[in-house]
Amino acid sequence: MNKDQILKLLKTVSYPGFTRDIVSFGIVEHIQVDKKNVNVVLKVAAAEGKRKTILNAVRKALEGSGVFEKVNVTLVTKVSDQPSSGPDEGIQPNQSIAGVKYVIAVASGKGGVGKSTVAANLAAALCEKSIQVGLLDLDIYGPSLPIILGLKEQPKLTQERKLIPLEFRGMKVMSFGFLSGDDSPAIWRGPLVARMTEQFFRDVVWGELDYLVLDLPPGTGDVQLTLTQKIKISGAVIVTTPQDLALADVRKGANMFQKVQTPIIGVIENMSGLRVEGKVLDSKGTPFANGLIHISGEESKALNEKGQFNLLLDLFKTGGGAKESQRLGVPLLGTIPISREIMEATDDGIPIVFQKPKSFVSNVYRDIVERIIESI
Ligand SMILES: Nc1ncnc2c1ncn2[C@@H]1O[C@H](COP(=O)(O)OP(=O)(O)OP(=O)(O)O)[C@@H](O)[C@H]1O
Ligand SMILES: [Mg+2]
């Protein structure tokens, strides 16, 4: 076997928790073949459990080929988990905005799929981990952050007429929507939306940030193109809904990022099924402990000792996100059900991760953040 054949073999090993293989993840550091001996070095910064899983899977694949007498697999950790280390540490820290390490773009081919809600909650979940986070709403036509975060203040300007972001529970936030008052700063009045967006992007003083989450306007128009070409985006997350129409639009977004060589971190399927929680009581208010609930078209579900249940109803044909992520060869980062709590949190102007940190969906957002961090 030569190096290429070994690489092909290693491509059959997927990274734990992802559908993507370890080669495309960029962890294969070194391969040395000497007749019947093979030596593979992998660079893995993951937790011990995952490291073991990878080590065993790689060993098994190489030994299973029946070609080698001696298989040697070594795992090295990155020199440092700091993103500023070494030239081959995966996605490079952003160079274009001083003090900002990584820029994550949240995009969608179609409007109204829940992109802004996802962006705000991912930022909130990052912030919870004591990571310095900025959230920038670049939707000039329909800025959402003022509603999602319930913010109405106008940002202040520095002496150099740069914008100082607002603070929301420890994260820094900026939106076109904050500037739409009568005395909005002149910097964003320009002939072209794309130019304005780019300028706006650069005219905010973020300070030191680990992650800047961008809420891109929906679609694949001028603004998105300018941004993806001119600003060094570390990775893009694409939000989709299960309907096929939304998926077709997602493809356009994904193709755009691929054209400008912005890595796609993964796909998030939002509004994927309807989550219903409740309890069944008799006419006296006594719980139907350990009973069954049956909804037409669904499988019966057991009530617990308090008569409580939770169900995920498949409203549309779900699973589109999985299909799309497979086609793009990128992981499905998570599926978020339609949830009344998410809608209520939007109405209250507090992302659900902050408002109801223990809720089911807050944990879904947290899991997605873990995957994003790991991928970056
Ligand atoms: N999983 C969900 N469950 C219930 N409601 C949701 C969910 N995700 C988003 N929503 C609601 O859907 C509406 C649209 O969401 P949002 O504004 O985040 O979409 P968007 O993709 O950013 O839209 P636009 O294209 O207009 O920017 C909001 O009212 C939001 O509360
Ligand atoms: Mg939006």
PDB file of N, CA, C and O in Angstrom, residues 6 32-39 67-72:
ATOM      1  N   ILE A   6      -3.411   4.339   1.717  1.00  0.00           N
ATOM      2  CA  ILE A   6      -3.636   4.375   3.172  1.00  0.00           C
ATOM      3  C   ILE A   6      -4.618   5.496   3.520  1.00  0.00           C
ATOM      4  O   ILE A   6      -5.538   5.312   4.322  1.00  0.00           O
ATOM      5  N   GLN A  32       3.881   7.042   7.199  1.00  0.00           N
ATOM      6  CA  GLN A  32       5.150   6.498   6.716  1.00  0.00           C
ATOM      7  C   GLN A  32       4.955   4.999   6.461  1.00  0.00           C
ATOM      8  O   GLN A  32       4.450   4.285   7.324  1.00  0.00           O
ATOM      9  N   VAL A  33       5.289   4.562   5.265  1.00  0.00           N
ATOM     10  CA  VAL A  33       5.153   3.125   4.965  1.00  0.00           C
ATOM     11  C   VAL A  33       6.529   2.568   4.627  1.00  0.00           C
ATOM     12  O   VAL A  33       7.280   3.163   3.852  1.00  0.00           O
ATOM     13  N   ASP A  34       6.802   1.423   5.234  1.00  0.00           N
ATOM     14  CA  ASP A  34       8.062   0.773   4.950  1.00  0.00           C
ATOM     15  C   ASP A  34       7.759  -0.725   4.792  1.00  0.00           C
ATOM     16  O   ASP A  34       7.588  -1.438   5.777  1.00  0.00           O
ATOM     17  N   LYS A  35       7.618  -1.158   3.547  1.00  0.00           N
ATOM     18  CA  LYS A  35       7.196  -2.529   3.231  1.00  0.00           C
ATOM     19  C   LYS A  35       5.956  -2.951   4.034  1.00  0.00           C
ATOM     20  O   LYS A  35       4.875  -2.492   3.772  1.00  0.00           O
ATOM     21  N   LYS A  36       6.142  -3.773   5.053  1.00  0.00           N
ATOM     22  CA  LYS A  36       4.983  -4.293   5.803  1.00  0.00           C
ATOM     23  C   LYS A  36       4.736  -3.498   7.098  1.00  0.00           C
ATOM     24  O   LYS A  36       3.966  -3.923   7.955  1.00  0.00           O
ATOM     25  N   ASN A  37       5.465  -2.405   7.237  1.00  0.00           N
ATOM     26  CA  ASN A  37       5.263  -1.598   8.450  1.00  0.00           C
ATOM     27  C   ASN A  37       4.630  -0.265   8.091  1.00  0.00           C
ATOM     28  O   ASN A  37       4.996   0.367   7.108  1.00  0.00           O
ATOM     29  N   VAL A  38       3.702   0.156   8.907  1.00  0.00           N
ATOM     30  CA  VAL A  38       3.103   1.475   8.671  1.00  0.00           C
ATOM     31  C   VAL A  38       3.094   2.267   9.974  1.00  0.00           C
ATOM     32  O   VAL A  38       2.882   1.724  11.055  1.00  0.00           O
ATOM     33  N   ASN A  39       3.357   3.552   9.801  1.00  0.00           N
ATOM     34  CA  ASN A  39       3.432   4.442  10.941  1.00  0.00           C
ATOM     35  C   ASN A  39       2.529   5.651  10.661  1.00  0.00           C
ATOM     36  O   ASN A  39       2.728   6.350   9.675  1.00  0.00           O
ATOM     37  N   VAL A  67      -2.601  -6.141   5.236  1.00  0.00           N
ATOM     38  CA  VAL A  67      -1.402  -5.848   4.449  1.00  0.00           C
ATOM     39  C   VAL A  67      -0.171  -5.701   5.348  1.00  0.00           C
ATOM     40  O   VAL A  67       0.939  -6.043   4.965  1.00  0.00           O
ATOM     41  N   PHE A  68      -0.404  -5.206   6.546  1.00  0.00           N
ATOM     42  CA  PHE A  68       0.739  -4.838   7.386  1.00  0.00           C
ATOM     43  C   PHE A  68       1.000  -5.845   8.507  1.00  0.00           C
ATOM     44  O   PHE A  68       0.075  -6.415   9.077  1.00  0.00           O
ATOM     45  N   GLU A  69       2.312  -6.001   8.793  1.00  0.00           N
ATOM     46  CA  GLU A  69       2.677  -6.851   9.923  1.00  0.00           C
ATOM     47  C   GLU A  69       2.753  -6.009  11.183  1.00  0.00           C
ATOM     48  O   GLU A  69       2.475  -6.451  12.275  1.00  0.00           O
ATOM     49  N   LYS A  70       3.181  -4.768  10.970  1.00  0.00           N
ATOM     50  CA  LYS A  70       3.323  -3.902  12.147  1.00  0.00           C
ATOM     51  C   LYS A  70       2.585  -2.580  11.893  1.00  0.00           C
ATOM     52  O   LYS A  70       2.865  -1.894  10.910  1.00  0.00           O
ATOM     53  N   VAL A  71       1.662  -2.291  12.781  1.00  0.00           N
ATOM     54  CA  VAL A  71       0.899  -1.049  12.653  1.00  0.00           C
ATOM     55  C   VAL A  71       1.194  -0.171  13.859  1.00  0.00           C
ATOM     56  O   VAL A  71       1.030  -0.593  14.992  1.00  0.00           O
ATOM     57  N   ASN A  72       1.666   1.010  13.586  1.00  0.00           N
ATOM     58  CA  ASN A  72       1.986   1.916  14.689  1.00  0.00           C
ATOM     59  C   ASN A  72       1.184   3.215  14.531  1.00  0.00           C
ATOM     60  O   ASN A  72       1.355   3.932  13.560  1.00  0.00           O
TER      61      ASN A  72
END
